[in-house]
Coordinates of C-alpha atoms in Angstrom, one line a residue:
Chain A
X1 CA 155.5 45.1 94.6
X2 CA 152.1 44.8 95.3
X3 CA 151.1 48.3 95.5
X4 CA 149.2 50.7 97.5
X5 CA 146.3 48.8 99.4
X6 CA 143.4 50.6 101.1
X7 CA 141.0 49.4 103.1
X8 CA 137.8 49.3 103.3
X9 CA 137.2 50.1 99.8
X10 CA 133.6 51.2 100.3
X11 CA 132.2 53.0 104.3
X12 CA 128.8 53.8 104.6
X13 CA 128.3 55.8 108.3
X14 CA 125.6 57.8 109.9
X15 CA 126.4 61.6 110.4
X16 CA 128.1 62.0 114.0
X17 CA 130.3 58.4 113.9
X18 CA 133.3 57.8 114.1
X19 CA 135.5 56.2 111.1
X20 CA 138.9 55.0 110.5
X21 CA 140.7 54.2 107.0
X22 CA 143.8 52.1 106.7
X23 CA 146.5 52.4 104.3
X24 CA 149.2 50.1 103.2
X25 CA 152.3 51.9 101.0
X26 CA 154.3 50.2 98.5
X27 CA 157.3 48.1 100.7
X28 CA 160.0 50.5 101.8
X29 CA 158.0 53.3 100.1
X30 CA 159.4 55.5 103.1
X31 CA 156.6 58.6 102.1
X32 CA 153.2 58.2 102.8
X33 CA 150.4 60.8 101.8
X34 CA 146.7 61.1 102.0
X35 CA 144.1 63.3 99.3
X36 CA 141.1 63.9 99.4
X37 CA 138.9 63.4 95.9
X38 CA 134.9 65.0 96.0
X39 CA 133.1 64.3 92.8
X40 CA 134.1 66.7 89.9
X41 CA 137.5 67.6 91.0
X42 CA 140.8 66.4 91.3
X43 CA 142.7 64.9 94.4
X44 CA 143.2 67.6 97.3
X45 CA 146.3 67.2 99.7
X46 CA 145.6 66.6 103.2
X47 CA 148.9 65.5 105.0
X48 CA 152.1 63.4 104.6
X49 CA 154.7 61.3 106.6
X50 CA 158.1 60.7 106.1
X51 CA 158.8 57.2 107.7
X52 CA 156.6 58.0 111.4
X53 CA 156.9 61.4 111.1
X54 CA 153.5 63.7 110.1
X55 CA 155.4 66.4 107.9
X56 CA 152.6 68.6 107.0
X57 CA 148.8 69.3 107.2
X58 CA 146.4 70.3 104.9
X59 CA 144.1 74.1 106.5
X60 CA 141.6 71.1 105.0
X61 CA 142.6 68.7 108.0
X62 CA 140.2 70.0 110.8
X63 CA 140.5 68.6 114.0
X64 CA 138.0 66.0 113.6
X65 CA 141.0 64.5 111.2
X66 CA 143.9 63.0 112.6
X67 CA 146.0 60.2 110.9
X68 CA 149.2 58.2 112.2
X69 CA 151.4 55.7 111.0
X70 CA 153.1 54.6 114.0
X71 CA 155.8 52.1 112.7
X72 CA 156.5 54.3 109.4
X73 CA 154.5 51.7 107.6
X74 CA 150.7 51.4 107.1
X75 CA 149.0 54.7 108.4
X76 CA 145.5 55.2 109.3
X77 CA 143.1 58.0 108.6
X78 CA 140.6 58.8 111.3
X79 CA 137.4 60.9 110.7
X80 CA 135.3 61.9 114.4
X81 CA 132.3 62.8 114.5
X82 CA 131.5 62.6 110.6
X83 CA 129.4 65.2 108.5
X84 CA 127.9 64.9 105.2
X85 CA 130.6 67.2 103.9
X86 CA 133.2 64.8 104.9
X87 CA 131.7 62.5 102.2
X88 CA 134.4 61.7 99.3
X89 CA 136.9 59.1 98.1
X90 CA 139.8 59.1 100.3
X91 CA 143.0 58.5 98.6
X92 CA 146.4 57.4 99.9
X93 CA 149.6 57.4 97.6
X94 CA 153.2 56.3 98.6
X95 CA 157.2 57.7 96.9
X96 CA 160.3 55.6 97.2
X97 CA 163.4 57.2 98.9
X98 CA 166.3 54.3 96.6
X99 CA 169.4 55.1 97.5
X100 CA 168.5 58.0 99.3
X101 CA 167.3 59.9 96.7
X102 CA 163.5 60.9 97.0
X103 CA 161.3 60.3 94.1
X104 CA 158.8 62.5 92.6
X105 CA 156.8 60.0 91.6
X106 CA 153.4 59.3 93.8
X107 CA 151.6 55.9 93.3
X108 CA 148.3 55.8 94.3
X109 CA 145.4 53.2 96.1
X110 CA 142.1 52.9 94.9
X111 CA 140.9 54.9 97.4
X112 CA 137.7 54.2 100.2
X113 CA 135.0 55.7 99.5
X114 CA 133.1 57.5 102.1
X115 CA 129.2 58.1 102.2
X116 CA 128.1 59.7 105.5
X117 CA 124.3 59.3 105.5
Chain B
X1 CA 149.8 78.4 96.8
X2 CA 150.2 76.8 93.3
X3 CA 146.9 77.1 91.3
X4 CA 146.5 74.7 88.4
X5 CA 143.6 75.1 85.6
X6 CA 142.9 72.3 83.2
X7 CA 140.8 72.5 80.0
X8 CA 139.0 71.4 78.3
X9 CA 136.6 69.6 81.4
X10 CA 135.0 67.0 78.5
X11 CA 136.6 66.0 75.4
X12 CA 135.0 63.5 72.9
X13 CA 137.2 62.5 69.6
X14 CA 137.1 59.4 67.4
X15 CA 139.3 56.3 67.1
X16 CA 142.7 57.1 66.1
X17 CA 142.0 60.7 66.3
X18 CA 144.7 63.0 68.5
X19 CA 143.8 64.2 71.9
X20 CA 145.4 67.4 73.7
X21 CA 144.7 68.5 77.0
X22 CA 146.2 71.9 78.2
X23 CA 147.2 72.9 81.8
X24 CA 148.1 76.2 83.5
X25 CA 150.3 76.8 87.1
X26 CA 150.6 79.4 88.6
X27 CA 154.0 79.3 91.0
X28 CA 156.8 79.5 89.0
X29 CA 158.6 77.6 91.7
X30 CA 157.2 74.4 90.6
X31 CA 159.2 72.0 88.7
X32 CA 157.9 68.9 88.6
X33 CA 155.0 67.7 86.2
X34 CA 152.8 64.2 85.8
X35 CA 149.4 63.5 84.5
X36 CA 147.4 60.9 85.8
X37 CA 144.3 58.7 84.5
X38 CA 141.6 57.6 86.6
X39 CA 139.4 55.1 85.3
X40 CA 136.0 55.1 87.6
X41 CA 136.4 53.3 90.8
X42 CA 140.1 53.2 90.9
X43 CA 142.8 55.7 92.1
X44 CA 145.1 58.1 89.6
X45 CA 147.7 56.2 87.6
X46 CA 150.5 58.1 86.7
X47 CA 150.9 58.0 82.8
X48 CA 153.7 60.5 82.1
X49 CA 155.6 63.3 84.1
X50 CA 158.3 66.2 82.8
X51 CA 160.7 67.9 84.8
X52 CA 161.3 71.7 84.3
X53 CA 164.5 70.8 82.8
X54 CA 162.8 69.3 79.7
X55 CA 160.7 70.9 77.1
X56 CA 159.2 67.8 75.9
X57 CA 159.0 64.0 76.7
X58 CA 157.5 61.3 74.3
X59 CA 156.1 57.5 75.6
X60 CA 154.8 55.4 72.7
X61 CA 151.6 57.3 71.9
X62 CA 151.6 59.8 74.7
X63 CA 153.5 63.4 74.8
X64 CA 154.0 65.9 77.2
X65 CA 155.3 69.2 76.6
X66 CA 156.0 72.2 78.8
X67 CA 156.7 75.8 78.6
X68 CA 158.5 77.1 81.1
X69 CA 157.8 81.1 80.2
X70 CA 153.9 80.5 79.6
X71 CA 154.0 78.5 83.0
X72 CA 151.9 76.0 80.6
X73 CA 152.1 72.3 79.8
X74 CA 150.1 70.1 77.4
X75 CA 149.1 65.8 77.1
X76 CA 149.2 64.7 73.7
X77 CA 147.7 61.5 73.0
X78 CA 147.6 60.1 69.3
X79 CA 146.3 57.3 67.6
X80 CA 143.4 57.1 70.3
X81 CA 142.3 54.0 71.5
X82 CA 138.6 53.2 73.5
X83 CA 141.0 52.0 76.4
X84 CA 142.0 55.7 76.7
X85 CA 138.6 56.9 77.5
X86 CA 138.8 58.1 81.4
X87 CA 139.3 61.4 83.4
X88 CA 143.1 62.5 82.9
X89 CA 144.5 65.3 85.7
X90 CA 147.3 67.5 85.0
X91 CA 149.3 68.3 88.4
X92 CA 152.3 70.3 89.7
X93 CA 154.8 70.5 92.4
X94 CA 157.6 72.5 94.1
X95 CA 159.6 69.5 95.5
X96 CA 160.7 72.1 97.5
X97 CA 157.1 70.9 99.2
X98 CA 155.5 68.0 99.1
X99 CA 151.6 69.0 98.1
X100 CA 151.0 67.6 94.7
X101 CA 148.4 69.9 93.0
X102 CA 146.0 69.0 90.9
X103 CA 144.0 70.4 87.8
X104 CA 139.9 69.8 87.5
X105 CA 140.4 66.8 85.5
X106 CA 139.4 66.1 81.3
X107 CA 137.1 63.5 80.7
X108 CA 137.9 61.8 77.5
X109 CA 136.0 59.8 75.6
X110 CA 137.0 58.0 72.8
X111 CA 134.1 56.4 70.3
X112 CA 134.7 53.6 68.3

């Protein structure tokens, strides 16, 4: 158990590019979820998967947001045509499902922090 | 929606002093209860939780208690150590949902 791994850690962008996060879950951590963290505050929920399947969406996911996780393992977070107020730490955080019964319990990445210049 | 308010925001105490941090929720639908630390530049780590079943739960130095009828819950920390100093958040959940929400956060700093 290695545990949540995000990458890049650190993405500096201009405003109107394009980025993309990448998110690897605890093994056979079958729920996968991404917050949002601006300075100050605590983490805000944007969306979650249960294996492949996107579950639910934040009103804070616009459609410049759209994330995947094609294989119901990593899952990627893509931000199009970034604004300044998109700038924040970007958290993902996975939940076991052991013997079918789903866990509470979220375990979080250290996050990428996003700077959009 | 849930609504969850956290106080204090700062909170300074000595070594081996206690430390309490109070929450507020507002949906009495939700029934599930952790606290996470964040120490700068990583993600929360979660440090305790409590079930709506259970009025209080204890973990070497750290508490939790919760009342149900207040719609209130409360980290105790005692015996304070300078490792505890970081930015604890108080959260809450209807696992009949899956949207964690959070409280502001309490910085705590603990002085040597």
């Amino acid at each position: 158990d290695t545990g949540v791994s995000q990458n890049p850690r650190h993405k500096i962008t201009k405003r109107g590019q394009n980025v993309t996060f990448r998110c690897d879950p605890i093994s056979e951590h079958n729920r996968l979820y991404w917050y949002r963290q601006t300075l100050g505050q605590g983490p805000e929920f944007l969306t979650y998967f249960q294996n492949e399947a996107q579950l639910e969406k934040s009103r804070l996911l616009s459609d410049r947001f759209s994330a995947e996780r094609p294989k119901g393992s990593f899952s990627t977070l893509e931000i199009q045509r970034t604004e300044q107020g998109d700038s924040a730490m970007y958290l993902c955080a996975s939940s076991s499902n052991r013997d079918k019964v789903w866990s509470e319990k979220l375990f979080f990445g250290s996050g990428t922090q996003l700077s959009v210049l | 929606g849930e609504n969850v308010e956290q106080h204090p925001s700062t909170l300074s105490v000595q070594e081996g002093d206690s430390a309490v941090i109070k929450c507020t929720y507002s949906d009495s639908a939700s029934n599930y209860f952790p606290w996470y630390k964040q120490e700068l530049g990583k993600g929360p780590q979660l440090i305790i939780d409590i079930r709506s079943n259970v009025g209080e739960k204890k973990d070497q130095r750290i508490a939790v208690t919760l009342n149900k009828t207040a719609k209130h819950f409360s980290l105790h920390i005692t015996e304070t150590q300078p490792e505890d100093s970081a930015v604890y958040f108080c959260a809450a959940l209807n696992t009949g949902f899956q949207k964690l929400v959070f409280g502001t956060g309490t910085r705590l700093l603990v002085s040597p």
